Short mmCIF file of C-alpha atoms in Angstrom, two decimals:
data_model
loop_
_atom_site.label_atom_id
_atom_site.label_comp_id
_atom_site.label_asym_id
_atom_site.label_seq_id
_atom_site.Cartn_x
_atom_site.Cartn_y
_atom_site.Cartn_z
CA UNK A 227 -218.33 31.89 26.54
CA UNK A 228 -219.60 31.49 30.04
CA UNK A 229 -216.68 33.31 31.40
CA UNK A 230 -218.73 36.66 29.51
CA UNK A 231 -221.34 36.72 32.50
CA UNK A 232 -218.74 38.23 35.01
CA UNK A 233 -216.94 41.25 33.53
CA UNK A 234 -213.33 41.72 32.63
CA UNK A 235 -210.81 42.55 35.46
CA UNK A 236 -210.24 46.40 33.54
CA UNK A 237 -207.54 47.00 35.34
CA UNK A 238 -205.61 43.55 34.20
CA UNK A 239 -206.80 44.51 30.89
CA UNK A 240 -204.70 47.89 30.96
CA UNK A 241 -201.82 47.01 32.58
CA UNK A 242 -201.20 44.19 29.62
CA UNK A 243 -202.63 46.96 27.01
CA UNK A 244 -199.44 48.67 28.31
CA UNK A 245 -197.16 45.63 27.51
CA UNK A 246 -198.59 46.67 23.82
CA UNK A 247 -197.89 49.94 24.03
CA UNK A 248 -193.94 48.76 25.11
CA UNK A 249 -193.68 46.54 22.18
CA UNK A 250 -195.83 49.38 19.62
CA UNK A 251 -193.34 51.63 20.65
CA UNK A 252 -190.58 49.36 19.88
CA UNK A 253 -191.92 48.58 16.48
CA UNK A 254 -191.85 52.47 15.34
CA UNK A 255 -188.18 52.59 15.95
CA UNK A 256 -187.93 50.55 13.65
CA UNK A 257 -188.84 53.43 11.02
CA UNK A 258 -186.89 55.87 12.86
CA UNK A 259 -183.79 54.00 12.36
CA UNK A 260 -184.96 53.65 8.72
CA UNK A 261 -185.40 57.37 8.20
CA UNK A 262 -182.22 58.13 9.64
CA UNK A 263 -180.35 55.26 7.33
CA UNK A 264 -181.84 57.74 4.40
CA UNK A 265 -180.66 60.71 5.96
CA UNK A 266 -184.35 62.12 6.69
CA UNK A 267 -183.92 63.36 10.10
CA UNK A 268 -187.40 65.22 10.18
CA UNK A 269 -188.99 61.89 10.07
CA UNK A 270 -186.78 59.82 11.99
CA UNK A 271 -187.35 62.75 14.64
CA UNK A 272 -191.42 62.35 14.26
CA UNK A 273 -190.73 58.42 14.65
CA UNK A 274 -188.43 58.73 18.01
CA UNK A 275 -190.75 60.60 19.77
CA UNK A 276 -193.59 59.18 18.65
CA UNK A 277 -191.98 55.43 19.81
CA UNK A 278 -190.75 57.29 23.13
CA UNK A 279 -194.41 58.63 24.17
CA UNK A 280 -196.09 55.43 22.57
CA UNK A 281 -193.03 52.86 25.01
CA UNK A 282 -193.21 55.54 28.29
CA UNK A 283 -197.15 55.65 28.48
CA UNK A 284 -197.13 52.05 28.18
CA UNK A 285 -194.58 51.33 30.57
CA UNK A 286 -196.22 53.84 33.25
CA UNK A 287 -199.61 51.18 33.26
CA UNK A 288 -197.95 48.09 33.40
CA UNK A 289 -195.19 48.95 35.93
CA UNK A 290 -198.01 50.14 38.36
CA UNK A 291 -200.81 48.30 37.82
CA UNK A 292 -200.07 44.97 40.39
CA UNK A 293 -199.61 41.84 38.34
CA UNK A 294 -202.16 39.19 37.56
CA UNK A 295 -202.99 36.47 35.51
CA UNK A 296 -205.09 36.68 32.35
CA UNK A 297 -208.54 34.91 32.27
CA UNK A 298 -209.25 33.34 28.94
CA UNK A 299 -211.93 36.28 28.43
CA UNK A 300 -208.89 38.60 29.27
CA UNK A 301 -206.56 37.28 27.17
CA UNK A 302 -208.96 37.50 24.13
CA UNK A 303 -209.79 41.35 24.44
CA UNK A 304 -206.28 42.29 25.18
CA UNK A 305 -205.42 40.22 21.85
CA UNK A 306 -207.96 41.78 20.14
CA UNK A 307 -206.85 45.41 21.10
CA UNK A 308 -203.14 44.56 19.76
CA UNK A 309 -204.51 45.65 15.94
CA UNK A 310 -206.84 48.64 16.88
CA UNK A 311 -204.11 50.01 19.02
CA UNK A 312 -201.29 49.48 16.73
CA UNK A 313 -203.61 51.23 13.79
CA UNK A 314 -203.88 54.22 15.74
CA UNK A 315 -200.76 54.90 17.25
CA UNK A 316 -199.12 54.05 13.80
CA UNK A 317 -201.08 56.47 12.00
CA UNK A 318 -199.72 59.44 13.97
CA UNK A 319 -196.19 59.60 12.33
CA UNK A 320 -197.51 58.51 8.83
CA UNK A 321 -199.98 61.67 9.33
CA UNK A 322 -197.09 63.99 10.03
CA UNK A 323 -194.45 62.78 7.94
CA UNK A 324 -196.54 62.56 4.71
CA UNK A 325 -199.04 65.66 5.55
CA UNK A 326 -201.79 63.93 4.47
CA UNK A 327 -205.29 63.63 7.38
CA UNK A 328 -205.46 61.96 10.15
CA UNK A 329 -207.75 59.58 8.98
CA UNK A 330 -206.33 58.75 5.41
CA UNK A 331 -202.69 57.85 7.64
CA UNK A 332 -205.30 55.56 10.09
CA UNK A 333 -206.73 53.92 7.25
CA UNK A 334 -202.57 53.01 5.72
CA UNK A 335 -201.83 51.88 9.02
CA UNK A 336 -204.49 49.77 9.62
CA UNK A 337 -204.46 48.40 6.15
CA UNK A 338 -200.39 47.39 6.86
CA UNK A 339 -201.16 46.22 10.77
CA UNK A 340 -203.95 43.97 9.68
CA UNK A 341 -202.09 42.40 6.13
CA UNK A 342 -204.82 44.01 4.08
CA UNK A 343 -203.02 45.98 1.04
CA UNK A 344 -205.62 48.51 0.39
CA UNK A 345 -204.36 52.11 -0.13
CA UNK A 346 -205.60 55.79 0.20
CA UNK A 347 -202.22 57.51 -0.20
CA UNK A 348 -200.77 59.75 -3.12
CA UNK A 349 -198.73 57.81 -5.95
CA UNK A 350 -195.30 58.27 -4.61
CA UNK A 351 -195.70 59.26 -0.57
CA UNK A 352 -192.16 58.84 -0.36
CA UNK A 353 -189.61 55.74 1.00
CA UNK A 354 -190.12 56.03 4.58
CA UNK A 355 -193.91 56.09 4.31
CA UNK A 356 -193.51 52.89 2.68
CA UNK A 357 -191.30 50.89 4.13
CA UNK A 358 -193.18 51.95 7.25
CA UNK A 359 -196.40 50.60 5.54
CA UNK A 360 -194.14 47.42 4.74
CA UNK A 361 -192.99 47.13 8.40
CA UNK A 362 -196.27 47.18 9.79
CA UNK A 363 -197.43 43.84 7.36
CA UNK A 364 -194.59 42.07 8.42
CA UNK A 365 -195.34 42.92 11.99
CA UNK A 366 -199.16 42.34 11.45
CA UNK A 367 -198.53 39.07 9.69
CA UNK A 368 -196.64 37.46 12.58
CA UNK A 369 -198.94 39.02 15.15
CA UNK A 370 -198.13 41.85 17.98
CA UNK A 371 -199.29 39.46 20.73
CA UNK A 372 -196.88 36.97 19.55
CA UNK A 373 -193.97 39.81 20.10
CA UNK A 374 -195.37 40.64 23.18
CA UNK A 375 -195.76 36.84 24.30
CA UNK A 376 -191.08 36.85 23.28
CA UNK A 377 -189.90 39.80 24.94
CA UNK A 378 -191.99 40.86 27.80
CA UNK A 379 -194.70 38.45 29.55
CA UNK A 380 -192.65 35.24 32.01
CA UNK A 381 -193.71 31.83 30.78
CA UNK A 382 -196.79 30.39 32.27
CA UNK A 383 -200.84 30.48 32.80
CA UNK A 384 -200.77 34.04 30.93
CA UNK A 385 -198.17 33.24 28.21
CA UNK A 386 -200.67 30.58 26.97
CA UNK A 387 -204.30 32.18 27.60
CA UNK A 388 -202.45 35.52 25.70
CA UNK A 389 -201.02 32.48 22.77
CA UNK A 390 -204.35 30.96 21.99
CA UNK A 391 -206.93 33.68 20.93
CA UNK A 392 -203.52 35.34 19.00
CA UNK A 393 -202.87 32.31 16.77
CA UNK A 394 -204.84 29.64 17.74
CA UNK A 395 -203.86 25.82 17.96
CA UNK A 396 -200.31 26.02 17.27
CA UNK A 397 -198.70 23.71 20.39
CA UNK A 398 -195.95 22.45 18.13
CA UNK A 399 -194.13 21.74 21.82
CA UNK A 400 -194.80 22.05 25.27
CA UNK A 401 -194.79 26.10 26.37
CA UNK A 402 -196.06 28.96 24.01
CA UNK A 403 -193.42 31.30 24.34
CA UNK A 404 -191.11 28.33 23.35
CA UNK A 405 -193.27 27.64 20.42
CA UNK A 406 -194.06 31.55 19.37
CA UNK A 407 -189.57 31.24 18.46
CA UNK A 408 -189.92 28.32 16.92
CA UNK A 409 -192.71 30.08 14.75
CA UNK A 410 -190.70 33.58 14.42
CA UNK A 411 -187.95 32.15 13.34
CA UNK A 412 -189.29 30.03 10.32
CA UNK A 413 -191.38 33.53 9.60
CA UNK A 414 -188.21 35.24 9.73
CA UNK A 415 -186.55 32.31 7.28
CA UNK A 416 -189.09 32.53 5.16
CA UNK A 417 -188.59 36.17 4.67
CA UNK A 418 -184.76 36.31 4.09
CA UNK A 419 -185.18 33.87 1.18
CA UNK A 420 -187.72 35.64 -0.25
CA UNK A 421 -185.86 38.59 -0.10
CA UNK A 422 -182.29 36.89 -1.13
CA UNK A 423 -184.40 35.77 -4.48
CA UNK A 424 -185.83 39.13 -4.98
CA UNK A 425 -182.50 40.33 -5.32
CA UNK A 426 -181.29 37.84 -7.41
CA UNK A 427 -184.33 38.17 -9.68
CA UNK A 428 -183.39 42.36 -10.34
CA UNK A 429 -185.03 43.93 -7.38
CA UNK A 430 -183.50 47.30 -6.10
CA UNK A 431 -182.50 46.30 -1.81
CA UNK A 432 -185.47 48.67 -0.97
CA UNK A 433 -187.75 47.09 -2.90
CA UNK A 434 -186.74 43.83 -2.29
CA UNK A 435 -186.91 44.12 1.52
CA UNK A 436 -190.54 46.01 1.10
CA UNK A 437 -191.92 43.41 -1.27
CA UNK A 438 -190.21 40.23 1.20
CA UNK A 439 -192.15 41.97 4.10
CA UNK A 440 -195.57 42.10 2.46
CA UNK A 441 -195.16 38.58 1.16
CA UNK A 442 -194.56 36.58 3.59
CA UNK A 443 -197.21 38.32 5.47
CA UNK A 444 -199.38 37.86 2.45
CA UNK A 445 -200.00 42.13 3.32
CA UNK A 446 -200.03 42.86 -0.83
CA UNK A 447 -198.41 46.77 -0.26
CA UNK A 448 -195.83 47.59 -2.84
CA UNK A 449 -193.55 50.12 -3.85
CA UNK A 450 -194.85 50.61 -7.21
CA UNK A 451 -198.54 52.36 -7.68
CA UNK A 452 -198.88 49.28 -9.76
CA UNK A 453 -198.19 46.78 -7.68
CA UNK A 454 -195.83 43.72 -9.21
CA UNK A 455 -197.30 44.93 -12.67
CA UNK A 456 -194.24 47.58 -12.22
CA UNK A 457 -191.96 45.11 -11.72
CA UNK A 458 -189.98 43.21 -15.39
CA UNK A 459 -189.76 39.86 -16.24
CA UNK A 460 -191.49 36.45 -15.14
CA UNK A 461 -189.08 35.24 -12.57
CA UNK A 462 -190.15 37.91 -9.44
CA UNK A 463 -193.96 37.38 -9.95
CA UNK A 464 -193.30 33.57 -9.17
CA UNK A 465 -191.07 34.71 -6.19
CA UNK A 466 -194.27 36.65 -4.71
CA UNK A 467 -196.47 33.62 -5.39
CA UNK A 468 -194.59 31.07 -3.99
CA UNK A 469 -193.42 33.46 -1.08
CA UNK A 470 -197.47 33.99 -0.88
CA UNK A 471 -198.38 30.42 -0.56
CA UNK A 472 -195.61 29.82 2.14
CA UNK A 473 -197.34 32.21 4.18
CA UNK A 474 -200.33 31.58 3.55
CA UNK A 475 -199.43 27.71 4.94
CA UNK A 476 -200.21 27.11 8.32
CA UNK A 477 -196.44 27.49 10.03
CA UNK A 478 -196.46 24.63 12.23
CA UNK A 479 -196.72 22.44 9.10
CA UNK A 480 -193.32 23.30 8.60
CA UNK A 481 -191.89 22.80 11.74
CA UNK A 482 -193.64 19.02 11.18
CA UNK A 483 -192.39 18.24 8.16
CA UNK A 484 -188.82 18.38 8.94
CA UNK A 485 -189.87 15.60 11.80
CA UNK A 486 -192.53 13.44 9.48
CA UNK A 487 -192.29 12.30 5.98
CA UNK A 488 -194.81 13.77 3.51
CA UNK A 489 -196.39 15.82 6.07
CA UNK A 490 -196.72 18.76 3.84
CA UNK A 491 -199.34 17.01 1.52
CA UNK A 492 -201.06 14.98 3.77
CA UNK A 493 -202.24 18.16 5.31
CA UNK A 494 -206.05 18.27 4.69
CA UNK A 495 -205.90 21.91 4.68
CA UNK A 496 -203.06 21.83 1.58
CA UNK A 497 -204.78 19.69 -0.15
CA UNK A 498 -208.06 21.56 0.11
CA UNK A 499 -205.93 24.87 -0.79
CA UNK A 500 -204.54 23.65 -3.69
CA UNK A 501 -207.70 21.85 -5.05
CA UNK A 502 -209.81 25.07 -4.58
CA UNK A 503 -206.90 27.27 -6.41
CA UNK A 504 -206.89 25.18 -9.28
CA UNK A 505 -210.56 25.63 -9.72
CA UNK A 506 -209.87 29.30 -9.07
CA UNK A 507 -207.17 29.38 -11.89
CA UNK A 508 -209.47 27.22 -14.58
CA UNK A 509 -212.55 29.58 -14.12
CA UNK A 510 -210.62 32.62 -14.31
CA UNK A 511 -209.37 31.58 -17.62
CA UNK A 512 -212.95 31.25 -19.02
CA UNK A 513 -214.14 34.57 -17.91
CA UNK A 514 -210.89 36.16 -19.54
CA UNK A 515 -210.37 34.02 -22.84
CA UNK A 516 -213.18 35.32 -25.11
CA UNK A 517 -210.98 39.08 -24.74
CA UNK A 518 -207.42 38.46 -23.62
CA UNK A 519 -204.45 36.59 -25.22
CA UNK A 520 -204.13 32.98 -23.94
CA UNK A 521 -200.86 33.29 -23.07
CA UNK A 522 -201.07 35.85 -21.48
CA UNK A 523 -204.38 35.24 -19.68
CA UNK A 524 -202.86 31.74 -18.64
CA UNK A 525 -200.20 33.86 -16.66
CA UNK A 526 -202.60 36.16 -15.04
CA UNK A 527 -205.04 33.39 -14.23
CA UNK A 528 -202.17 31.86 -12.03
CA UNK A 529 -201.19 34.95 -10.29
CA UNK A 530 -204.21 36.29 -9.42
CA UNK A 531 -205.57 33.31 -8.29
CA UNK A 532 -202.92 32.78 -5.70
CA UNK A 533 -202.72 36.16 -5.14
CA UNK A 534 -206.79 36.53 -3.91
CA UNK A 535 -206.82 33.03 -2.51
CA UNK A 536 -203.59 33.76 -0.26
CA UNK A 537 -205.34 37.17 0.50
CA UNK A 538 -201.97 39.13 -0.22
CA UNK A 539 -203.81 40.99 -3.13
CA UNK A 540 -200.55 41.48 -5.22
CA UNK A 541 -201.29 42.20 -9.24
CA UNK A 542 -199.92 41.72 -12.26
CA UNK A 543 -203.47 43.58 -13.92
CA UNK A 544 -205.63 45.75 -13.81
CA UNK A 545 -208.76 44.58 -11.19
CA UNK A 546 -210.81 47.50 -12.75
CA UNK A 547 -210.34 46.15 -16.31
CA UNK A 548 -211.24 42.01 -16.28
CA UNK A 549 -214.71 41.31 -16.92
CA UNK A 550 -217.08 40.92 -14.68
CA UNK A 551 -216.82 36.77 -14.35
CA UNK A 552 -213.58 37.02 -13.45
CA UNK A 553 -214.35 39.51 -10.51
CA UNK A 554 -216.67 37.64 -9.14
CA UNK A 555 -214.31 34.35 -9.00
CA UNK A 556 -211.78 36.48 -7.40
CA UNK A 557 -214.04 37.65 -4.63
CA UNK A 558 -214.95 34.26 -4.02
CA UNK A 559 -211.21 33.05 -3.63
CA UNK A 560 -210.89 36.33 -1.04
CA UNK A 561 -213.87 34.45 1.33
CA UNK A 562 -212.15 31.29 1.16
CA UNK A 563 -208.57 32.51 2.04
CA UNK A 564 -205.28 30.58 3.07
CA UNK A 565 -204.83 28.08 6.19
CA UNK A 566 -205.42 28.41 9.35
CA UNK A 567 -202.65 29.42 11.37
CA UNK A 568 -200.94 31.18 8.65
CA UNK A 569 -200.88 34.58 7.66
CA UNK A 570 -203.69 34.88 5.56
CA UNK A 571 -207.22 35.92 5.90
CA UNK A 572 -210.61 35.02 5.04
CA UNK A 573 -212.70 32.27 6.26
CA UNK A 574 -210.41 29.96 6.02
CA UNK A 575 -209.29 26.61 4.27
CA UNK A 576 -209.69 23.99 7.03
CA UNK A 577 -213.62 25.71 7.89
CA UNK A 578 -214.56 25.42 4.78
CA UNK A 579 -213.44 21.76 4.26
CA UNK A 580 -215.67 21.41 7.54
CA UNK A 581 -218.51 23.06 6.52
CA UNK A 582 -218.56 20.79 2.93
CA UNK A 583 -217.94 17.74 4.54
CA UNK A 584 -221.43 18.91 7.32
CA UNK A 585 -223.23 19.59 3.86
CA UNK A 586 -222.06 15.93 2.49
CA UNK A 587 -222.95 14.40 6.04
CA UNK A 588 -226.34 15.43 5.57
CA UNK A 589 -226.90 13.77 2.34
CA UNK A 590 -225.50 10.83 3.27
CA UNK A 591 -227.83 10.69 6.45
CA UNK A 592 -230.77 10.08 4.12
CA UNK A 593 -229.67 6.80 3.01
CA UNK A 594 -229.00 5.69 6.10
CA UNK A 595 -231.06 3.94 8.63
CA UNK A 596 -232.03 7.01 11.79
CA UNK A 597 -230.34 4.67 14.34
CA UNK A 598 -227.05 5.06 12.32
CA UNK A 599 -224.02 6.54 13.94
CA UNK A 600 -222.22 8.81 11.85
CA UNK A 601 -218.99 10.38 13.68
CA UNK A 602 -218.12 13.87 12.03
CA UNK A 603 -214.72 13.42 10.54
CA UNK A 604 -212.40 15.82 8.50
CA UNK A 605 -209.05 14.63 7.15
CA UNK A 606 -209.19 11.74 9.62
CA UNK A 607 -209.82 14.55 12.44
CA UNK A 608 -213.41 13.75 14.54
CA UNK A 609 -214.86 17.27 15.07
CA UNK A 610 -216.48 18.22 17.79
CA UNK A 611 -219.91 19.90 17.99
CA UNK A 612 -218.65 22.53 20.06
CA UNK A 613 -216.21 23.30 17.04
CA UNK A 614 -218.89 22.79 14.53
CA UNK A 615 -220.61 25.68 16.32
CA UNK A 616 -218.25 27.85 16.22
CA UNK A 617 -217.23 27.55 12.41
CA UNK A 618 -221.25 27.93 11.87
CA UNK A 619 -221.39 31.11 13.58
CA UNK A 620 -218.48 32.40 11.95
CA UNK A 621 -219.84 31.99 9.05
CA UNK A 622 -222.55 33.32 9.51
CA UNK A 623 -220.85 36.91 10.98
CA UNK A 624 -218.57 37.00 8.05
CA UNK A 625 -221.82 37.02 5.60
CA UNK A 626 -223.59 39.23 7.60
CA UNK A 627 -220.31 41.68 7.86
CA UNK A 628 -220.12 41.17 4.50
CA UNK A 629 -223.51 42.17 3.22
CA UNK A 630 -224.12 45.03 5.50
CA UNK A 631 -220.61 46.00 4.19
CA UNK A 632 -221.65 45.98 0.44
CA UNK A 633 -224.89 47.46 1.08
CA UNK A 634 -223.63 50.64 2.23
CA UNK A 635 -221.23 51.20 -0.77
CA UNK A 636 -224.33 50.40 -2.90
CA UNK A 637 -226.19 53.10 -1.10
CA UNK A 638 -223.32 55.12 -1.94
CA UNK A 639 -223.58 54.74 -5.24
CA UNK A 640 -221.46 52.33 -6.96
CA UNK A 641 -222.09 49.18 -8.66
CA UNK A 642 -223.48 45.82 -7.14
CA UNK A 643 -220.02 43.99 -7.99
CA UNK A 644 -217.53 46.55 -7.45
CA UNK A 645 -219.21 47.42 -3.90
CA UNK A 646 -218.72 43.53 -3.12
CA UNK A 647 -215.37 43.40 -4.57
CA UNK A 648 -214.27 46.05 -2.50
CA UNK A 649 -215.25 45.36 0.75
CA UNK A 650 -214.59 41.10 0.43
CA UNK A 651 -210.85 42.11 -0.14
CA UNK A 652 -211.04 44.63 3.15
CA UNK A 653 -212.88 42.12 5.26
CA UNK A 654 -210.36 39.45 4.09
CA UNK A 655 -207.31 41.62 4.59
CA UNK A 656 -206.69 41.27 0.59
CA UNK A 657 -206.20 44.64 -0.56
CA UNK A 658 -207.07 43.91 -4.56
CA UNK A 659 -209.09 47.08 -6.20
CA UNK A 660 -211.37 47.54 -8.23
CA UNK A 661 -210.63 51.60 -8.42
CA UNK A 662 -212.99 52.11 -5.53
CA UNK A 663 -210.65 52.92 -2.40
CA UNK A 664 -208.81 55.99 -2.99
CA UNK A 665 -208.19 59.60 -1.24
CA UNK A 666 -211.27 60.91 -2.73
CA UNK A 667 -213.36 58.22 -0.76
CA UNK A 668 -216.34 59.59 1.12
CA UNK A 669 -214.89 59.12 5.20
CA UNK A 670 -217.78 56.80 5.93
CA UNK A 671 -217.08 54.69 3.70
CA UNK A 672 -213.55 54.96 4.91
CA UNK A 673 -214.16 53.89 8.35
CA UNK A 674 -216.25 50.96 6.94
CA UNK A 675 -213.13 49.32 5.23
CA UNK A 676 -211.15 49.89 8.37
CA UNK A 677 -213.95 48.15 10.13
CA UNK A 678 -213.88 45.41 7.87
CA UNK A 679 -209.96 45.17 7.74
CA UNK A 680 -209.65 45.14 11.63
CA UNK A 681 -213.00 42.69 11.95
CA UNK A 682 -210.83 40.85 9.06
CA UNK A 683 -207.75 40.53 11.16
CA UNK A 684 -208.80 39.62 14.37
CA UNK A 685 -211.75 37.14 13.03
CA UNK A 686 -214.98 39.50 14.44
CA UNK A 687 -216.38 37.39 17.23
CA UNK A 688 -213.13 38.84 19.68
CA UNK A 689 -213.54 42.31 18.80
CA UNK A 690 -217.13 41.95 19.04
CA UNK A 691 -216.63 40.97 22.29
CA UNK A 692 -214.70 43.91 23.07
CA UNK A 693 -217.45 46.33 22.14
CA UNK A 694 -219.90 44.19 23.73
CA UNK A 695 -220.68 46.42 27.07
CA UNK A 696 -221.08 43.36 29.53
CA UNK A 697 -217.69 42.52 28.94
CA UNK A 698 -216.90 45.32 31.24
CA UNK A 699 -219.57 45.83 32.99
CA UNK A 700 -221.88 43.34 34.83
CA UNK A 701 -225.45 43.72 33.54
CA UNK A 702 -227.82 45.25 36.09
CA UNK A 703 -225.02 47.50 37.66
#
């Protein structure tokens, strides 16, 4: 944080904004070739140029802005731009090829670039809308730094200060572009066995590529208005929550346990996500018993529970129509979210195993004598105080996001619950409803869930950071 009393170098910031653009640009084709698969050649037009401005404006600042390495304060604004931009530039084909404003299309692409789910679109916006929405999770979900960091910035000093604010501690081996494959292609694994068993299980191809692209990047965007509830039979909602919890596990878990034996439940951060779903799962089925079918409860217990705790906000229900109990456990499953390093949102697993374990640590300080040494320790792990700030203040932002949040839906007009609901599963890139979000949604409140999804996403304190004025420029000029 000291780094923040000298300003950004703006011009390194643009020329790697640029790389962004490249790789942005490259992701829309993806569409485009989509569209023209369907025979929709107005679209796949919209998408090509679109792609072709987005890659050629991009290209222009990075090819003549002189190379330089990233400082750490660098590398975390240019990280935290990757979402924003990607929002905005996304938004401008999904505006023109569904006619709907520019800020309803901002809102769809933010809610696919950041894994949230929520929706403001008509019922049935048509296939390339969607599987652009899809696209966008699956991009979201394995990060557009990490794409960046595979096809366009040289190993080295930069590679690694652009690696850690994207995903964090995930140094499975020595070099981060070597590690970022190693990640993309268990993502990519992941997804083509999803999407093999979707097929199996019934799916239509288009829906089972759509729905293997939002689950793995526990996104939660379907192709049915009512999300898996539109789908038949048992088998494909326990695809989509097993597919769920694999993304929502941290990914370099996987890479160890093919190396050490057990690894996968010795992981403090499994063990804490399973605990904490089971919980989730047993208090749902109080709230619903007393007015639902057991059996039937029992199923939607499990799936929703996974669903809000993985943040992929997939349903099998109505959110509008379970009591009021049951809400209020689900919005506590979106705080706590999946692992870190995985695809998921919210707080976090692992912080809030650390922030228990501080809470226990006190207690146990008062039996023991003030001279006492007590070493801070988490699944074996000592944790530093520097850490223990950080989780703290984290925290702390995500409550305070949170309530401001809620408070201006409840000045808006709707209910205590519903405005909480609503903007937990936005600020924990959910996307589960309680009927709130919707076209006919007044545009500031709008612009507060895409404020929560992006703040969501990139984890607040970065993009604060980026707003923050002495970041670029030094206080007193």
């Amino acid at each position: 944080m000291y780094e923040l009393a000298t300003p950004v170098n703006i011009r390194t910031v643009i020329r790697y904004a640029g790389q962004l653009l490249v790789v942005i640009g490259g992701i829309l084709l993806v569409p485009a070739i989509f569209a023209v698969f369907l025979g929709m050649l107005h679209d796949a037009l919209i998408f090509t140029l679109t792609a072709i401005a987005t890659g050629a404006a991009g290209y222009l600042l990075f090819r003549f802005i002189p190379v330089r390495d990233l400082e750490w304060k660098e590398a975390m604004v240019v990280a935290a731009l990757a979402f924003p931009l990607a929002g905005v530039v996304s938004a401008v084909p999904l505006a023109l090829i569904a006619g709907i404003p520019y800020l309803d299309a901002l809102f769809e692409a933010v809610s696919g670039i950041t894994t949230t789910g929520l929706s403001v679109a008509q019922a049935d916006p048509g296939q390339v809308f969607l599987f652009t929405r899809s696209w966008l999770q699956w991009v979201g979900g394995i990060g557009i730094v990490l794409l960046v960091l595979s096809v366009l910035v040289s190993p080295g000093l930069t590679a690694r200060r652009l690696f850690s604010p994207a995903i964090g501690d995930q140094n499975l081996i020595s070099g981060a572009k070597t590690t970022v494959m190693i990640l993309f292609r268990i993502y990519a694994g992941i997804t083509l066995a999803i999407f093999a068993l979707l097929l199996i299980a019934g799916m239509t191809p288009f829906d089972a590529i759509c729905q293997s692209f939002t689950t793995v990047s526990t996104g939660g965007f379907s192709t049915r208005p009512d999300s898996i509830a539109g789908f038949s039979g048992a088998f494909i909602p326990a695809i989509i929550t097993i597919g769920c919890i694999m993304g929502a596990t941290n990914f370099s878990l996987y890479y160890r346990v093919t190396r050490e034996r057990g690894a996968f439940f010795k992981s403090i951060q499994v063990r804490w996500f399973f605990g904490i779903a089971l919980i989730g799962i047993v208090l749902l089925l109080i709230a619903m018993l007393p007015a639902a079918d057991p059996a039937t409860a029992g199923s939607v217990a499990v799936f929703q529970a996974f669903s809000a705790l993985t943040t992929s906000g997939f349903s099998t229900t109505s959110i509008a129509l379970l009591p009021d109990a049951a809400k209020a456990v689900l919005a506590v499953l979106m705080w706590i979210g999946g692992g870190v390093g995985s695809t998921a949102g919210g707080i976090k697993v692992l912080r809030i195993a650390v922030l228990v374990s501080m809470v226990y640590l006190v207690f146990l300080r008062y039996f023991l004598p003030r001279e006492a040494v007590t070493p801070f320790r988490v699944g074996g792990i000592q944790v530093s105080e520097e850490d223990i700030f950080r989780i703290v203040a984290y925290f702390f932002l995500y409550i305070v996001v949170l309530v401001a949040s809620a408070l201006i839906f409840l000045f808006s007009g709707f209910p205590a619950l519903d405005s909480l609901f609503e903007v937990s599963s936005a600020l924990g890139t959910v996307g589960l409803s309680t009927g709130i979000t919707g076209a006919g949604l007044a545009t500031v409140l709008k612009v507060t869930l895409i404020a929560d999804m992006l703040l969501g996403r990139i984890e607040i304190l970065p993009l604060l950071i980026v707003v923050m004025p002495r970041t670029w420029w030094k206080r007193g000029a």
